[in-house]
One Martini backbone bead per residue (centre of mass of N, CA, C, O) as a GRO file, in nm:
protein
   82
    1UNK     BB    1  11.716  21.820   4.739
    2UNK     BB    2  11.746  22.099   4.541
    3UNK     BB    3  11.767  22.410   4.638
    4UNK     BB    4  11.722  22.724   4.642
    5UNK     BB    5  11.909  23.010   4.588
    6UNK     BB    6  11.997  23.346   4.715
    7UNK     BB    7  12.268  23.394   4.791
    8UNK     BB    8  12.439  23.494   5.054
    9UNK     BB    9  12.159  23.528   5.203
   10UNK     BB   10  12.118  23.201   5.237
   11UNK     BB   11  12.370  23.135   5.385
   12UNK     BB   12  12.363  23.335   5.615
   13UNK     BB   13  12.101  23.146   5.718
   14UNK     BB   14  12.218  22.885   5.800
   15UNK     BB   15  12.442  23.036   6.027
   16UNK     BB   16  12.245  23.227   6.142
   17UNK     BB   17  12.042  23.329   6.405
   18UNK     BB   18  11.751  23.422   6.622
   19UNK     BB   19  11.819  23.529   6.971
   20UNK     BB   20  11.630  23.734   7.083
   21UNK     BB   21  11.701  24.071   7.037
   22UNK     BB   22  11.407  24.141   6.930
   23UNK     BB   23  11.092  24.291   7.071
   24UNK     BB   24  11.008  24.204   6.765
   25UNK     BB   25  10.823  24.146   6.489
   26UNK     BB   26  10.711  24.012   6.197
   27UNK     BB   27  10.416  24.011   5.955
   28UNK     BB   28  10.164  23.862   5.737
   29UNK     BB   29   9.885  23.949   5.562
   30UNK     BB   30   9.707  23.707   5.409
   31UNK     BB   31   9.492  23.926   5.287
   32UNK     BB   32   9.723  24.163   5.167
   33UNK     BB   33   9.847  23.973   5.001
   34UNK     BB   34   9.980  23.970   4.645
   35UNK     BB   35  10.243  23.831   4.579
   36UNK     BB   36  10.450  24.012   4.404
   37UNK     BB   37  10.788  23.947   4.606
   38UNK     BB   38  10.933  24.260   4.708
   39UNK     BB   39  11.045  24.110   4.994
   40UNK     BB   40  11.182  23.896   4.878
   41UNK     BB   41  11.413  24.048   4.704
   42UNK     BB   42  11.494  24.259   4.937
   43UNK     BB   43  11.595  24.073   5.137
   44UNK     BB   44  11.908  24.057   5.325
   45UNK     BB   45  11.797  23.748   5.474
   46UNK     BB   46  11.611  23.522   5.323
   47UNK     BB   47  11.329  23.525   5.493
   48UNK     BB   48  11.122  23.483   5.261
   49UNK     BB   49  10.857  23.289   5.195
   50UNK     BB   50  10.680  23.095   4.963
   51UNK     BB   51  10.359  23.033   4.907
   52UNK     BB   52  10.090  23.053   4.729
   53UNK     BB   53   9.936  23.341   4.821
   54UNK     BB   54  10.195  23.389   4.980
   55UNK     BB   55  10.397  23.518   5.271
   56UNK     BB   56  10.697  23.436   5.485
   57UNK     BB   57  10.864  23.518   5.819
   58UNK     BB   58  11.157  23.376   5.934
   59UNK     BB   59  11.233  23.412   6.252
   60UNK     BB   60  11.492  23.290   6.292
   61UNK     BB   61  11.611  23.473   6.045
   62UNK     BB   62  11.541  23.802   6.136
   63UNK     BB   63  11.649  24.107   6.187
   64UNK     BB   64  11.475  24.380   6.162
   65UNK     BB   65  11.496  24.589   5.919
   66UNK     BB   66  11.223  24.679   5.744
   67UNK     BB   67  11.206  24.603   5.429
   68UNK     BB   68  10.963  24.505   5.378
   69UNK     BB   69  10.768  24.699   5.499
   70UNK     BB   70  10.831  24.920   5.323
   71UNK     BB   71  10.815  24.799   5.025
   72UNK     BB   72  10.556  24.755   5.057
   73UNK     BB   73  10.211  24.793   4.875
   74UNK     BB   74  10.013  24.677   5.089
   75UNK     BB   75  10.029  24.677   5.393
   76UNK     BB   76  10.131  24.333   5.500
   77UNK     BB   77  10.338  24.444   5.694
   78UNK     BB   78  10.399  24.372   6.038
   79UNK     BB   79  10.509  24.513   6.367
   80UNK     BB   80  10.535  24.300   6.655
   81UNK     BB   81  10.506  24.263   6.968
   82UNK     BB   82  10.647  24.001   7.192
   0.00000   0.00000   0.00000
């Protein structure tokens, strides 16, 4: 099975984790999720995985830098303490 490739940072996901040095993740409320994808499109280290009706966010591989955070227009994306 040929994966869709996302340029540059999905190759570097493939290739570095996260080592757990940030005290906090990130999470999806897939109530107020409405898939629109706009975290999808801006993370830079392409963590954002596509579900059905909503996204989630590979903390294996998610560096904390908070642009999906930021990017929601729906505050679906929180940021909790570890």
């Amino acid at each position: 099975d040929a994966q869709e490739s996302r340029g540059l940072g999905d190759v570097y996901k493939r290739q570095v984790t996260n080592d757990s040095y940030r005290s906090f993740d990130y999470f999806v409320d897939k109530d107020k999720c409405k898939n629109c994808l706009e975290c999808y499109l801006y993370c830079p280290d392409g963590t954002i995985e596509k579900q059905d009706s909503y996204v989630s966010i590979n903390q294996d591989f998610c560096k904390g830098c908070g642009i999906c955070q930021k990017i929601c227009s729906f505050d679906a994306i929180e940021r909790r303490s570890k």
